[in-house]
Tab-separated table of C-alpha atoms in Angstrom:
chain	number	residue	atom	x	y	z
Y	1	MET	CA	-121.125	-6.595	167.860
Y	2	THR	CA	-118.848	-3.936	166.415
Y	3	LEU	CA	-115.627	-3.402	168.333
Y	4	SER	CA	-114.098	0.072	168.399
Y	5	ASN	CA	-110.664	0.479	166.859
Y	6	THR	CA	-109.782	2.824	169.729
Y	7	TRP	CA	-110.288	0.251	172.495
Y	8	PRO	CA	-107.148	-1.404	173.922
Y	9	ARG	CA	-106.412	-4.802	172.411
Y	10	HIS	CA	-103.771	-7.494	172.424
Y	11	GLY	CA	-103.713	-10.978	170.932
Y	12	LYS	CA	-107.171	-12.521	171.237
Y	13	VAL	CA	-108.813	-9.827	173.372
Y	14	THR	CA	-110.266	-6.356	173.127
Y	15	LEU	CA	-110.918	-4.263	176.242
Y	16	LYS	CA	-114.251	-2.429	176.283
Y	17	PRO	CA	-114.136	0.563	178.654
Y	18	PHE	CA	-116.871	0.676	181.283
Y	19	THR	CA	-117.414	4.273	180.175
Y	20	GLU	CA	-118.959	2.822	176.997
Y	21	THR	CA	-122.535	1.614	177.195
Y	22	LEU	CA	-122.588	-2.042	178.205
Y	23	THR	CA	-125.275	-4.226	176.680
Y	24	GLU	CA	-127.747	-5.977	178.946
Y	25	THR	CA	-126.006	-9.301	178.140
Y	26	GLU	CA	-122.617	-7.818	179.104
Y	27	TRP	CA	-124.037	-6.487	182.362
Y	28	ARG	CA	-125.517	-9.910	183.183
Y	29	ARG	CA	-122.250	-11.755	182.450
Y	30	PHE	CA	-120.322	-9.190	184.468
Y	31	TYR	CA	-122.770	-9.561	187.370
Y	32	GLU	CA	-122.742	-13.371	187.254
Y	33	CYS	CA	-118.925	-13.386	187.571
Y	34	PHE	CA	-119.256	-11.889	191.031
Y	35	ARG	CA	-122.138	-14.176	192.043
Y	36	ASP	CA	-120.230	-17.387	191.258
Y	37	PRO	CA	-118.929	-19.029	194.498
Y	38	GLU	CA	-115.805	-20.516	192.858
Y	39	ILE	CA	-114.793	-17.226	191.255
Y	40	ALA	CA	-115.495	-15.365	194.501
Y	41	GLU	CA	-113.205	-17.761	196.363
Y	42	TRP	CA	-110.344	-17.207	193.885
Y	43	ASN	CA	-110.983	-13.480	194.237
Y	44	GLY	CA	-110.857	-13.600	198.049
Y	45	SER	CA	-114.444	-12.505	198.510
Y	46	ARG	CA	-117.935	-13.826	199.056
Y	47	PRO	CA	-120.443	-14.324	196.230
Y	48	LEU	CA	-122.322	-11.118	195.494
Y	49	LYS	CA	-125.846	-10.901	196.918
Y	50	MET	CA	-127.030	-7.464	195.731
Y	51	PRO	CA	-129.525	-7.181	192.864
Y	52	LEU	CA	-128.346	-6.403	189.324
Y	53	TRP	CA	-129.759	-2.860	189.314
Y	54	LEU	CA	-127.723	-1.988	192.428
Y	55	PHE	CA	-124.583	-3.689	191.044
Y	56	LYS	CA	-124.815	-1.448	187.951
Y	57	ARG	CA	-125.169	1.631	190.127
Y	58	VAL	CA	-122.181	0.665	192.310
Y	59	VAL	CA	-119.929	-0.078	189.305
Y	60	MET	CA	-120.776	3.172	187.544
Y	61	GLY	CA	-120.311	5.095	190.807
Y	62	GLU	CA	-116.822	3.643	191.170
Y	63	VAL	CA	-115.978	4.444	187.544
Y	64	SER	CA	-117.096	8.068	187.975
Y	65	ARG	CA	-114.743	8.593	190.952
Y	66	GLY	CA	-111.770	9.017	188.634
Y	67	ASP	CA	-109.238	6.847	190.487
Y	68	ARG	CA	-110.066	3.667	188.570
Y	69	MET	CA	-110.610	2.513	185.011
Y	70	GLY	CA	-112.484	-0.679	184.276
Y	71	PHE	CA	-112.734	-2.696	181.093
Y	72	GLY	CA	-114.752	-5.666	179.948
Y	73	ILE	CA	-112.575	-8.365	178.390
Y	74	LEU	CA	-114.033	-9.413	175.034
Y	75	ASP	CA	-112.855	-12.410	172.999
Y	76	GLU	CA	-112.319	-12.597	169.225
Y	77	LYS	CA	-116.091	-12.732	168.655
Y	78	GLY	CA	-116.859	-9.850	171.011
Y	79	GLU	CA	-118.175	-12.111	173.795
Y	80	TRP	CA	-117.721	-11.062	177.425
Y	81	LEU	CA	-115.043	-13.069	179.297
Y	82	GLY	CA	-114.434	-10.986	182.399
Y	83	THR	CA	-113.005	-7.706	183.631
Y	84	VAL	CA	-109.685	-6.002	184.099
Y	85	GLU	CA	-109.195	-2.727	185.889
Y	86	LEU	CA	-106.652	-0.216	187.049
Y	87	TYR	CA	-107.533	1.160	190.474
Y	88	GLU	CA	-105.896	3.194	193.252
Y	89	MET	CA	-104.632	5.293	190.353
Y	90	THR	CA	-102.297	8.207	190.885
Y	91	ARG	CA	-100.448	10.237	188.266
Y	92	THR	CA	-97.603	7.693	188.275
Y	93	GLU	CA	-98.951	4.269	189.251
Y	94	ALA	CA	-101.968	2.018	189.588
Y	95	THR	CA	-103.000	-1.369	190.919
Y	96	LEU	CA	-104.228	-4.012	188.483
Y	97	GLY	CA	-107.109	-6.393	189.078
Y	98	ILE	CA	-108.408	-9.035	186.683
Y	99	LEU	CA	-111.167	-11.600	186.715
Y	100	ILE	CA	-111.872	-14.099	183.943
Y	101	GLY	CA	-115.450	-15.103	184.653
Y	102	ALA	CA	-115.890	-17.423	181.672
Y	103	LYS	CA	-114.526	-20.542	183.373
Y	104	ASN	CA	-114.564	-22.516	180.104
Y	105	ARG	CA	-111.874	-20.073	178.862
Y	106	TRP	CA	-109.486	-20.461	181.807
Y	107	GLY	CA	-105.962	-21.530	180.853
Y	108	GLN	CA	-106.251	-20.390	177.229
Y	109	GLY	CA	-104.179	-17.181	177.399
Y	110	TYR	CA	-107.044	-14.690	177.559
Y	111	GLY	CA	-105.922	-13.375	180.948
Y	112	THR	CA	-102.354	-12.807	179.758
Y	113	ASP	CA	-103.614	-11.027	176.627
Y	114	ALA	CA	-105.917	-8.828	178.729
Y	115	VAL	CA	-103.068	-7.926	181.088
Y	116	LYS	CA	-100.808	-7.027	178.146
Y	117	ALA	CA	-103.561	-4.867	176.625
Y	118	VAL	CA	-104.180	-2.964	179.859
Y	119	LEU	CA	-100.425	-2.524	180.426
Y	120	GLU	CA	-100.017	-0.975	176.983
Y	121	TYR	CA	-102.880	1.377	177.833
Y	122	ALA	CA	-101.386	2.178	181.256
Y	123	PHE	CA	-97.888	2.888	179.980
Y	124	CYS	CA	-98.549	4.396	176.533
Y	125	THR	CA	-101.851	6.240	176.964
Y	126	LEU	CA	-101.922	7.078	180.676
Y	127	ARG	CA	-98.099	7.389	180.858
Y	128	LEU	CA	-97.927	5.613	184.227
Y	129	GLN	CA	-94.536	4.645	185.643
Y	130	LYS	CA	-95.568	1.496	187.534
Y	131	VAL	CA	-98.407	-1.033	187.734
Y	132	LYS	CA	-98.622	-3.295	190.756
Y	133	LEU	CA	-100.885	-6.108	191.889
Y	134	ARG	CA	-101.279	-8.758	194.510
Y	135	THR	CA	-102.524	-12.290	194.136
Y	136	TYR	CA	-102.928	-15.225	196.460
Y	137	LYS	CA	-99.889	-17.458	196.997
Y	138	HIS	CA	-101.901	-20.531	195.987
Y	139	ASN	CA	-103.035	-18.950	192.681
Y	140	LEU	CA	-100.076	-20.182	190.665
Y	141	ARG	CA	-101.990	-19.944	187.359
Y	142	ALA	CA	-102.470	-16.191	187.881
Y	143	GLN	CA	-98.827	-15.723	188.856
Y	144	ARG	CA	-97.678	-17.476	185.661
Y	145	ALA	CA	-99.989	-15.294	183.556
Y	146	PHE	CA	-98.654	-12.134	185.216
Y	147	GLU	CA	-95.052	-13.284	184.694
Y	148	LYS	CA	-95.781	-13.902	180.989
Y	149	ALA	CA	-96.955	-10.298	180.797
Y	150	GLY	CA	-93.674	-9.058	182.364
Y	151	PHE	CA	-94.546	-8.739	186.063
Y	152	ARG	CA	-91.951	-9.685	188.645
Y	153	HIS	CA	-92.319	-10.684	192.266
Y	154	VAL	CA	-91.355	-8.033	194.797
Y	155	PRO	CA	-90.395	-8.615	198.424
Y	156	THR	CA	-92.830	-7.596	201.111
Y	157	PRO	CA	-91.776	-6.117	204.401
Y	158	PRO	CA	-93.216	-7.926	207.409
Y	159	ALA	CA	-96.567	-6.428	208.313
Y	160	PRO	CA	-97.664	-5.854	211.885
Y	161	THR	CA	-100.405	-8.140	213.125
Y	162	PRO	CA	-103.697	-6.337	212.520
Y	163	ARG	CA	-105.878	-5.491	215.496
Y	164	PHE	CA	-109.024	-6.280	213.573
Y	165	ASN	CA	-109.328	-8.674	210.638
Y	166	PHE	CA	-112.830	-8.005	209.236
Y	167	GLY	CA	-112.746	-11.365	207.422
Y	168	LEU	CA	-109.954	-10.398	205.035
Y	169	ALA	CA	-107.080	-12.731	204.228
Y	170	PRO	CA	-103.833	-11.942	206.052
Y	171	LYS	CA	-101.228	-10.111	203.984
Y	172	SER	CA	-98.919	-13.132	204.285
Y	173	GLU	CA	-101.258	-15.003	201.914
Y	174	PHE	CA	-100.613	-12.505	199.110
Y	175	VAL	CA	-97.825	-12.325	196.556
Y	176	PRO	CA	-97.059	-8.763	195.454
Y	177	MET	CA	-95.913	-8.242	191.883
Y	178	GLU	CA	-95.143	-5.184	189.789
Y	179	ILE	CA	-93.928	-3.962	186.446
Y	180	THR	CA	-92.434	-0.578	185.631
Y	181	ARG	CA	-92.686	1.250	182.352
Y	182	GLU	CA	-88.968	0.617	181.869
Y	183	ASP	CA	-89.446	-3.135	182.439
Y	184	TRP	CA	-92.395	-3.166	180.045
Y	185	GLU	CA	-90.569	-1.305	177.273
Y	186	CYS	CA	-87.761	-3.865	177.489
Y	187	PHE	CA	-90.091	-6.849	177.683
């Protein structure tokens, strides 16, 4: 596979924009990430049940909305490891989400490299002022990776008890983190 010199990269990873044509193998690896019960649990969701053709349609529909940018995380050999995205994008900030689906690569720095690559893209290309995220309190590995990339923990105001839960984790289970362009330039 030939990697584009214009795609974001850092350390061991290159980020392939979802706006590029994904290969059938990339689509299958992407899809399988969301079908894996262990990964779904770390991601606070249920394993995906929809067929691959519908998954492709949903992903491309989300990409075309304009308030999110998704990337496949590729290793040194161009193999698919997972995804990283900026969503809830405004002119000044975005929320970051990442998923390393290749479990045999967990704990090897690929997530940190992917976060650094997407932050450089967010701050230098998109000219955002802030990138935020939230992760589960028990996901200490993710928190360490985000800290290595320059994120800091931010306090959360107490949230009112929701009337309806809809099966989502309570906000108290999340750790909010953020990084500003100023923090990143100094990092």
